mmCIF file of C-alpha atoms and ligand atoms in Angstrom:
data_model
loop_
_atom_site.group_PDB
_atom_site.id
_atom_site.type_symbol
_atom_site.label_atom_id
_atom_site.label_comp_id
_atom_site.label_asym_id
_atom_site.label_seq_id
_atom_site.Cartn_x
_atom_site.Cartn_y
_atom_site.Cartn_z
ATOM 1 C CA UNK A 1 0.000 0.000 0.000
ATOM 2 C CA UNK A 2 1.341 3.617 -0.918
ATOM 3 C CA UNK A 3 -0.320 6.583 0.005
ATOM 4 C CA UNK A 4 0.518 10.549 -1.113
ATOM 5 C CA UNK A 5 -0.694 12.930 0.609
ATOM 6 C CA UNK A 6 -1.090 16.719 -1.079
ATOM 7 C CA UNK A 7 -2.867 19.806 0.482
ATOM 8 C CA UNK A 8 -5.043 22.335 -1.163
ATOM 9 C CA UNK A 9 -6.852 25.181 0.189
ATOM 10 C CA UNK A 10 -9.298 23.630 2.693
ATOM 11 C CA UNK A 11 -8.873 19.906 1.601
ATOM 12 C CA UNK A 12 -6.342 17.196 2.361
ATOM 13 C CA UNK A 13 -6.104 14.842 -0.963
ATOM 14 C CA UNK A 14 -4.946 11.381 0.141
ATOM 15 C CA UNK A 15 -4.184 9.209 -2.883
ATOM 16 C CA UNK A 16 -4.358 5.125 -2.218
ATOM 17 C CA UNK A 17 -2.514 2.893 -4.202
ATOM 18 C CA UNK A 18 -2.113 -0.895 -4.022
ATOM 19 C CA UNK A 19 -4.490 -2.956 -1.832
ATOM 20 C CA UNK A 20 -6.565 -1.616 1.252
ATOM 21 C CA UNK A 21 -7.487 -4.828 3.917
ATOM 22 C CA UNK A 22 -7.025 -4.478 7.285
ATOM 23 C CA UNK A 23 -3.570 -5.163 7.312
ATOM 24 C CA UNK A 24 -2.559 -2.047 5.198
ATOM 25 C CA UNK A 25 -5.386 -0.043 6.782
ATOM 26 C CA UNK A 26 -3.769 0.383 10.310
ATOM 27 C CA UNK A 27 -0.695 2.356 8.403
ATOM 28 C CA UNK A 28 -3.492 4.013 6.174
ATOM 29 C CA UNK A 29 -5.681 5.479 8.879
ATOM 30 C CA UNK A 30 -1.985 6.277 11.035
ATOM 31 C CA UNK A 31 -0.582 8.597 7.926
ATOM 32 C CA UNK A 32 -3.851 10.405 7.424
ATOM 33 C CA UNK A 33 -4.508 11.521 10.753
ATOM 34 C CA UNK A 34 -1.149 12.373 12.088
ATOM 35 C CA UNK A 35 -1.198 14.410 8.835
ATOM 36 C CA UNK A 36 -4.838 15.535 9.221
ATOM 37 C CA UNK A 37 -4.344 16.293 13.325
ATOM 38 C CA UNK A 38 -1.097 18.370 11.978
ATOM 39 C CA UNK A 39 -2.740 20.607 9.538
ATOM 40 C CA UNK A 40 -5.731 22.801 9.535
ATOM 41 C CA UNK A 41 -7.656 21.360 6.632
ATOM 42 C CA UNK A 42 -11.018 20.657 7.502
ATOM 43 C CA UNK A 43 -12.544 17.994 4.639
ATOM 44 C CA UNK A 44 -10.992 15.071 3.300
ATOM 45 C CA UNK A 45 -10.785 13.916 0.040
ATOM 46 C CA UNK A 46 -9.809 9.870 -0.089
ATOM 47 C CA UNK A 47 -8.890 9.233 -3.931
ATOM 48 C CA UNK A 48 -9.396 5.186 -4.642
ATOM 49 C CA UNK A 49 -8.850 5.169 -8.076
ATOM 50 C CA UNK A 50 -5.645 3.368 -8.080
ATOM 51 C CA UNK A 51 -6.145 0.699 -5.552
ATOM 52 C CA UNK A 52 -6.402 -2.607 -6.874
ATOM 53 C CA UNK A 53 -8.319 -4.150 -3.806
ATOM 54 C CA UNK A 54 -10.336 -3.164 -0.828
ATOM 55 C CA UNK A 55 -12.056 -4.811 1.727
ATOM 56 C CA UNK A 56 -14.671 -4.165 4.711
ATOM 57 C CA UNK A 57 -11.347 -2.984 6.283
ATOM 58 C CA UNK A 58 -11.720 0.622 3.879
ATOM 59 C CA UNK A 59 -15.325 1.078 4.655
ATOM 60 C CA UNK A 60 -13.926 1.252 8.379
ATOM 61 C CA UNK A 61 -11.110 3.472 7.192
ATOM 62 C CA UNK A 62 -13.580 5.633 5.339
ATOM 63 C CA UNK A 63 -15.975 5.741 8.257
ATOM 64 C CA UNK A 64 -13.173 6.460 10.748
ATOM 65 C CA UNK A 65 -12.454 9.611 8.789
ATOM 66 C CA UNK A 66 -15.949 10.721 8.415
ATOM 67 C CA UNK A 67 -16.166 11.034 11.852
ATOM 68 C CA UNK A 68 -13.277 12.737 12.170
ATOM 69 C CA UNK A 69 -14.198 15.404 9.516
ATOM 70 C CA UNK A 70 -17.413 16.101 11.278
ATOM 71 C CA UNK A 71 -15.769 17.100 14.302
ATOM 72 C CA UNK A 72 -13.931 19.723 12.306
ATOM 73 C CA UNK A 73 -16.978 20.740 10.765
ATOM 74 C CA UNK A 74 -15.907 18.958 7.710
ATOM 75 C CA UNK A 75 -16.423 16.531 5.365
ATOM 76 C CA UNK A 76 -14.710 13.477 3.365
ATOM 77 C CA UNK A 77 -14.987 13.175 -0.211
ATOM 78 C CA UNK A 78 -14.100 9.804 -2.359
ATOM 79 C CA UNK A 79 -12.940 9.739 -5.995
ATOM 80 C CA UNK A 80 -13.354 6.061 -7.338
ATOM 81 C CA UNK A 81 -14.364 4.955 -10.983
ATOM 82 C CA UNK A 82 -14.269 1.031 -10.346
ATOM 83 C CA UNK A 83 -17.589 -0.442 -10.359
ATOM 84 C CA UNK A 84 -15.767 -3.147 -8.105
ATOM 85 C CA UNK A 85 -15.268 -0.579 -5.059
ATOM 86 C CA UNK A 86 -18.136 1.358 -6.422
ATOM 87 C CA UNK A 87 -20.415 -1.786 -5.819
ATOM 88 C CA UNK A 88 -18.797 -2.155 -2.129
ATOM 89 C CA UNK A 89 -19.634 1.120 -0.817
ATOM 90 C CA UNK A 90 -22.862 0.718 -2.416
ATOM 91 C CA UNK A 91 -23.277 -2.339 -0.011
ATOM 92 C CA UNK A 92 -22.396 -0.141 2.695
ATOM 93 C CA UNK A 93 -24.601 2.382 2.154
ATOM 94 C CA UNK A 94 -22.283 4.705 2.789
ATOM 95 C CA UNK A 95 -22.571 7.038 -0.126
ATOM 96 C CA UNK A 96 -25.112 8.390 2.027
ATOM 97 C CA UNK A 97 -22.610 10.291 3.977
ATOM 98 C CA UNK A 98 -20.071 10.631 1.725
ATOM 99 C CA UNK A 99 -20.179 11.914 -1.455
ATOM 100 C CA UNK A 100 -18.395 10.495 -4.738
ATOM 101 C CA UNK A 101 -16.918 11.881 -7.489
ATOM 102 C CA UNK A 102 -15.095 10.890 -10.948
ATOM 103 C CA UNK A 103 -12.257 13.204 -10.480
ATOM 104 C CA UNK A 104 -10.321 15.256 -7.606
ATOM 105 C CA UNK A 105 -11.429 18.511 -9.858
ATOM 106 C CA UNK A 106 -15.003 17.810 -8.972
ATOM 107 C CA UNK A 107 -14.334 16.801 -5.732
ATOM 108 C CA UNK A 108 -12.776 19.542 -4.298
ATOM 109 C CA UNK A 109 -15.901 21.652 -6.413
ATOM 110 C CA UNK A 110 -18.261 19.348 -4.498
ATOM 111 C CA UNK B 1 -9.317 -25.886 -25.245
ATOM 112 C CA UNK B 2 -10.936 -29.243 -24.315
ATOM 113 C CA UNK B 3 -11.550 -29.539 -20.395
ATOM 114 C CA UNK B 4 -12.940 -32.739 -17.974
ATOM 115 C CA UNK B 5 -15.321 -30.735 -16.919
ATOM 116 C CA UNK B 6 -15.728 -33.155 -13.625
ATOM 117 C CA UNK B 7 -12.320 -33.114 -12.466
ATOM 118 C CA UNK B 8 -11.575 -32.262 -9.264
ATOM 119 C CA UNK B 9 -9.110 -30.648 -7.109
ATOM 120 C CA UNK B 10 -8.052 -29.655 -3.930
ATOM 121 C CA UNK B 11 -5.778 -27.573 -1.791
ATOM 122 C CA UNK B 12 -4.846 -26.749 1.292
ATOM 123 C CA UNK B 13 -2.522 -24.023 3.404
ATOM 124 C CA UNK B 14 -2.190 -23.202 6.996
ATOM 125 C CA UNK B 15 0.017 -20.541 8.755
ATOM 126 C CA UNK B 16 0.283 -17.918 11.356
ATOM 127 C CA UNK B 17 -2.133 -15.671 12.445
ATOM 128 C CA UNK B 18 -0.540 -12.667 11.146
ATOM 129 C CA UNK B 19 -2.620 -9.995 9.317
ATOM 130 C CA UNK B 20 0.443 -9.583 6.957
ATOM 131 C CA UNK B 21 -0.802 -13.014 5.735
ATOM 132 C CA UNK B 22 -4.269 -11.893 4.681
ATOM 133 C CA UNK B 23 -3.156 -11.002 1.266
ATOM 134 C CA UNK B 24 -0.980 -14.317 1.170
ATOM 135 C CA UNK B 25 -4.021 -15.955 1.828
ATOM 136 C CA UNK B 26 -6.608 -14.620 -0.702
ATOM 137 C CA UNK B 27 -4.231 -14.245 -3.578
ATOM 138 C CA UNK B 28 -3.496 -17.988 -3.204
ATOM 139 C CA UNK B 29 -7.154 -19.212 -3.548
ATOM 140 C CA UNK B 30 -7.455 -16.882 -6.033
ATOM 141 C CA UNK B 31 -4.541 -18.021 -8.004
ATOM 142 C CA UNK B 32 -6.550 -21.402 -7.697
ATOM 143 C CA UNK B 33 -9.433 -20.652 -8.458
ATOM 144 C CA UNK B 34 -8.180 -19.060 -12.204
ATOM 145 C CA UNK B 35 -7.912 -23.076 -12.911
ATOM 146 C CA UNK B 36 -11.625 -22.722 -13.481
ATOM 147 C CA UNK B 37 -11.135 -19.366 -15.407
ATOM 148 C CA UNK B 38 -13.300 -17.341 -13.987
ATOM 149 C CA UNK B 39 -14.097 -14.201 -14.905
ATOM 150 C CA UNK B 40 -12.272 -10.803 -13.667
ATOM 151 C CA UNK B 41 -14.926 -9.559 -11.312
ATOM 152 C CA UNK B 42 -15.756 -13.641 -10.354
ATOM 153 C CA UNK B 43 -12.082 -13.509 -8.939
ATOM 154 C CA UNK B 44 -12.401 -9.809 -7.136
ATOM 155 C CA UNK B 45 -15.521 -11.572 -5.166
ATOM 156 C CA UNK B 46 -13.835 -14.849 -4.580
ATOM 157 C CA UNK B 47 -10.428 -12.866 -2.979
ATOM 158 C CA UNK B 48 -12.793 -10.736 -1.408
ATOM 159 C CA UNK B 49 -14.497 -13.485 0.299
ATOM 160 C CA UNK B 50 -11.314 -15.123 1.491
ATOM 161 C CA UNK B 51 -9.755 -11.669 2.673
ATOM 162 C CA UNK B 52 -13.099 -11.328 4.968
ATOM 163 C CA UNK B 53 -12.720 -14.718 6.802
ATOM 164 C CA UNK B 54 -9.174 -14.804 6.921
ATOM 165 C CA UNK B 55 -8.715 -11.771 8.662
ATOM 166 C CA UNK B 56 -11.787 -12.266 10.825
ATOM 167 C CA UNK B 57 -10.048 -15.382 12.321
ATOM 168 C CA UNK B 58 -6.983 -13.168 12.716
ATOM 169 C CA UNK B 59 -8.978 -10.404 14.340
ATOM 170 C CA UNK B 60 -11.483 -11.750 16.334
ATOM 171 C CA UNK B 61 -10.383 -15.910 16.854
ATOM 172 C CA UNK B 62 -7.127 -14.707 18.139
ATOM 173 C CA UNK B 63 -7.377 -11.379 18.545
ATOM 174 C CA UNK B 64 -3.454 -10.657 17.548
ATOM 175 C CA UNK B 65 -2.851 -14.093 19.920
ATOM 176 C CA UNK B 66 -0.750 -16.454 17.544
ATOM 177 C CA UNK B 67 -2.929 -19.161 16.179
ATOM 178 C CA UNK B 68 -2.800 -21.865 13.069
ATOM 179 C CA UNK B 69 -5.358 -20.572 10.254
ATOM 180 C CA UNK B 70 -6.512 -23.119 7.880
ATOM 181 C CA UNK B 71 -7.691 -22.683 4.047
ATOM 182 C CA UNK B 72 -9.039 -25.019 2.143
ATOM 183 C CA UNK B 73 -10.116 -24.815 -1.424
ATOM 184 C CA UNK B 74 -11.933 -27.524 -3.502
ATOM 185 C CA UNK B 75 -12.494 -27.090 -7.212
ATOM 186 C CA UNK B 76 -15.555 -29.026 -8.900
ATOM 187 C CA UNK B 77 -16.938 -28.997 -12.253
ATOM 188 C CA UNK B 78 -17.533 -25.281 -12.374
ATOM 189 C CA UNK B 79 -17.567 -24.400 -8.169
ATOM 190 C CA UNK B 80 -15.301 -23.477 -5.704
ATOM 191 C CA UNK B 81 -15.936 -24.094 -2.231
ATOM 192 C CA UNK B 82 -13.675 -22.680 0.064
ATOM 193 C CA UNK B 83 -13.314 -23.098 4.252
ATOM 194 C CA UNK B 84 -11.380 -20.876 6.390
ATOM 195 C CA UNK B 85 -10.991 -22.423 10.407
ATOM 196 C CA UNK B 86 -9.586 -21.095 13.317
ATOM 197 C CA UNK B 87 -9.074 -22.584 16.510
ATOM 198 C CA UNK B 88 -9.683 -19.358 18.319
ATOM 199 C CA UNK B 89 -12.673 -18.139 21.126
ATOM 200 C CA UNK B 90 -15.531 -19.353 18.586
ATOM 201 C CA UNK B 91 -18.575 -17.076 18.386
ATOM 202 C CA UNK B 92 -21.427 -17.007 21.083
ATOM 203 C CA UNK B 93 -24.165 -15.402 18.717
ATOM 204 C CA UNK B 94 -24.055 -16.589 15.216
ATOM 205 C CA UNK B 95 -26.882 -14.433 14.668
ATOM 206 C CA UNK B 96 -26.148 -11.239 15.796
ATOM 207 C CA UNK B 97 -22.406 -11.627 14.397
ATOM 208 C CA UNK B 98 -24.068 -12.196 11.089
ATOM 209 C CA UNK B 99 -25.951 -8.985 10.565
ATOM 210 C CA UNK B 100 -25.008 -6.429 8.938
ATOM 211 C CA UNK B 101 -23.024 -3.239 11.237
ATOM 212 C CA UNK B 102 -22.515 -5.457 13.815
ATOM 213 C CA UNK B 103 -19.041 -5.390 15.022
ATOM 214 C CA UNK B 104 -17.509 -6.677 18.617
ATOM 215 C CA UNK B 105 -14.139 -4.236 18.243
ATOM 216 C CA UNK B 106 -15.824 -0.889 16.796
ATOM 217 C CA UNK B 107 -12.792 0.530 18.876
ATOM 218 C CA UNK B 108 -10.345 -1.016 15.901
ATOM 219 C CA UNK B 109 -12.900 0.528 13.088
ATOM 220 C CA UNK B 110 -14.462 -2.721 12.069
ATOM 221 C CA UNK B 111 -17.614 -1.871 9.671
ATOM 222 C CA UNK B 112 -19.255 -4.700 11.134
ATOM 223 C CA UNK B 113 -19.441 -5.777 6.980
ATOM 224 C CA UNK B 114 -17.668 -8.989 6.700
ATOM 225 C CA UNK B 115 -20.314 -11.192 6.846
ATOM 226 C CA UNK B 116 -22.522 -9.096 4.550
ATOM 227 C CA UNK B 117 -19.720 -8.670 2.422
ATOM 228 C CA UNK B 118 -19.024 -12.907 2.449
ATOM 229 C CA UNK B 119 -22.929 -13.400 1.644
ATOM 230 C CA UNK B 120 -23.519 -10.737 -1.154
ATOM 231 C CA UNK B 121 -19.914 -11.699 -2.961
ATOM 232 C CA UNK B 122 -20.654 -16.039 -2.760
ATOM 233 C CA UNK B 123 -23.518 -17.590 -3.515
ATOM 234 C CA UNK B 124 -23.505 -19.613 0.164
ATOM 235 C CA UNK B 125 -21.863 -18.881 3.261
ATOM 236 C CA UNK B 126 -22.129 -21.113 6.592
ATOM 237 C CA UNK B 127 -21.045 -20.600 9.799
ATOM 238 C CA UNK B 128 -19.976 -22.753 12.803
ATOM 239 C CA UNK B 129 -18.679 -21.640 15.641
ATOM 240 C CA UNK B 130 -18.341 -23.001 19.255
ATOM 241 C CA UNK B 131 -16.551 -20.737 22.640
ATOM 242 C CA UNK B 132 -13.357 -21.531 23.119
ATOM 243 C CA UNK B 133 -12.942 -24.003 19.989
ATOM 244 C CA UNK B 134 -12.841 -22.196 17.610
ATOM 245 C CA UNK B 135 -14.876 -21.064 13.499
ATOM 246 C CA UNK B 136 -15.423 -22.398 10.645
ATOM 247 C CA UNK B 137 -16.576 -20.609 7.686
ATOM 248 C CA UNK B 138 -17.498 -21.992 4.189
ATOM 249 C CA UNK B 139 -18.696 -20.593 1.545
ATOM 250 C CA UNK B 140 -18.825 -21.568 -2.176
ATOM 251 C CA UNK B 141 -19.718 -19.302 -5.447
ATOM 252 C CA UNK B 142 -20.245 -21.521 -9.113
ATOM 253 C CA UNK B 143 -18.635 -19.515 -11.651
ATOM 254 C CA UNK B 144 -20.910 -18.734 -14.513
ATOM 255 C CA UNK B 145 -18.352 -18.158 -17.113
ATOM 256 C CA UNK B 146 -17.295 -22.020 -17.971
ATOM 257 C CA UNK B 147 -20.719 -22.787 -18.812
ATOM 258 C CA UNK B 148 -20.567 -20.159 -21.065
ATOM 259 C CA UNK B 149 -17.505 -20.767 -23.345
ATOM 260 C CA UNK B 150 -18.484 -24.481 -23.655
HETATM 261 N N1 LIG C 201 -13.467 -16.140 13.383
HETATM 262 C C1 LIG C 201 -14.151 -15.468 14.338
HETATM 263 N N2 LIG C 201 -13.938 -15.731 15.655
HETATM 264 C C2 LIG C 201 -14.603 -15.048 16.608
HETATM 265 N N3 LIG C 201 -15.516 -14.082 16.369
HETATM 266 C C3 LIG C 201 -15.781 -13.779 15.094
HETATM 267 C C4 LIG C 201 -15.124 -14.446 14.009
HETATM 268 N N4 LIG C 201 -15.599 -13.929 12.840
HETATM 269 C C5 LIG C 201 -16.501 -12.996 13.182
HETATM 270 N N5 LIG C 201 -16.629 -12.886 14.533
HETATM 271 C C6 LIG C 201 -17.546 -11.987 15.265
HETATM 272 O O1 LIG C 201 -18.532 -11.514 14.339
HETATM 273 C C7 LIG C 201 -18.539 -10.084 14.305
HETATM 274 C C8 LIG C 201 -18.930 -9.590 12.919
HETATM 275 O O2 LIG C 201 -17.947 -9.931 11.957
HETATM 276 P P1 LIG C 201 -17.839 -9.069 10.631
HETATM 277 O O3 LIG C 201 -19.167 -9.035 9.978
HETATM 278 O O4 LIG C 201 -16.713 -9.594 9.825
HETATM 279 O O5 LIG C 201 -17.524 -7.608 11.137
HETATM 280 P P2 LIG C 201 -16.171 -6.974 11.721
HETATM 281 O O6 LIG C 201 -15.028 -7.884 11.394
HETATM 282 O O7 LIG C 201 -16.079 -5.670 11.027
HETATM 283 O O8 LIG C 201 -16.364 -6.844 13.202
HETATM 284 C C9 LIG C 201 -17.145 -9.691 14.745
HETATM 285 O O9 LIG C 201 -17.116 -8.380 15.263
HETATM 286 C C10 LIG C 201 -16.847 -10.752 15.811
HETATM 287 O O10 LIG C 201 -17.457 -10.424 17.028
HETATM 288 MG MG1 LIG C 202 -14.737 -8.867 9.633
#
């Protein structure tokens, strides 16, 4: 699992990469918030496009963060374009907190 | 490419209860399964699947404790049935385990999803557990592709 992290205006962009279970997730959910806890950016914007797996293990991630952002008066954001992961949050029903996008561009629009 | 469509085959893997060794584990049943060619998204639900259970026995049979997990895959005709088994602290409430959100260790950010995710992504999923003894989980998922290209 890799994981860039880039900052713009009001909105932490974390990019995925590789395969999100609950093994990688621990380092995942570590890197965002120390970065997150560090900075004053208030929303979140996850960007799944380049992971090649994910498990129950990123709707916790996801969820974790959510929370967070609320907190801060903020919100997270997901950019994903495989039906695969598409299909999984649909499960979760958590696209009804969290909204998501095609591209970063329209995210950060949102 | 002419295949005995009744063949059958079998395989079987155990090791530590590590969570580095949840990706071991699915991508191995996975790489077993492709015997039956499945197709792409066939193979995302099947690793899925595995990823659930495996780390599930990990998580909650020996909650970081070291433990044996055991894997077993069995290929037939155009099915896969797969069983993942620890010898951990066994569930008390199949039941409430089973539905969807619930989660014993919110505090680690479980989604309380696994088993949802198991039943939606195979077409069966059973569960036996007993305290103290340990789970067994199998599930199997026919592939719909052979039938197809024969
Ligand atoms: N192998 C197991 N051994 C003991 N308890 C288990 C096992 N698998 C699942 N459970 C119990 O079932 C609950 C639900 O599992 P699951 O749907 O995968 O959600 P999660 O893993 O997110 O908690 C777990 O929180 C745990 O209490
Ligand atoms: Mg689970």
């Amino acid at each position: 699992m890799q994981l860039t992290i880039d900052i713009v205006n009001d909105y932490m962009i974390v990019k995925l990469r590789g395969e999100l279970d609950h093994h990688t997730s621990e380092y995942a959910r570590k890197k965002i918030d120390q970065r997150y806890y560090s900075n004053n950016s208030a929303n979140i914007v996850l960007d799944l496009r380049e992971l090649n797996f994910m498990d129950s293990a990123g709707i916790g991630l996801i969820m974790g963060r959510y929370k967070n952002c609320i907190d801060r008066n903020g919100k997270v954001s997901i950019v994903s374009t495989s039906p695969y992961i598409n299909r999984m949050l649909k499960m979760s029903g958590i696209q009804k907190l969290v909204d998501i996008y095609q591209t970063i561009e329209e995210a950060i629009k949102g | 490419m002419v295949r005995k469509n009744n063949d059958k085959n079998y395989m079987r893997i155990e090791f530590l209860s590590k969570s580095s060794n949840e990706s071991f584990a699915r991508v191995v049943v996975a790489a077993f399964a492709s015997q039956l060619d499945p197709t792409i998204e066939e193979l995302s639900d099947i690793k899925t699947a595995v990823s659930e259970a495996v780390t599930n026995a990990i998580i909650h049979g020996y909650e970081y404790k070291e433990g044996i997990v055991v894997v077993e895959a069995t290929l037939e005709n155009n099915r896969i049935d797969i069983v993942v088994e620890d010898f951990g602290k066994g569930i008390e409430d199949i039941n409430k385990a089973m539905e969807p959100f619930y989660t014993s260790k919110p505090d680690l950010e479980r989604s309380g999803m696994g088993f949802t995710v198991m039943e939606t992504f195979m077409d069966e999923l059973e569960v036996e557990s007993e305290v103290n003894k340990g789970t067994r989980v199998r599930m199997s998922k026919t592939f719909k592709s052979l039938s197809n290209k024969e």
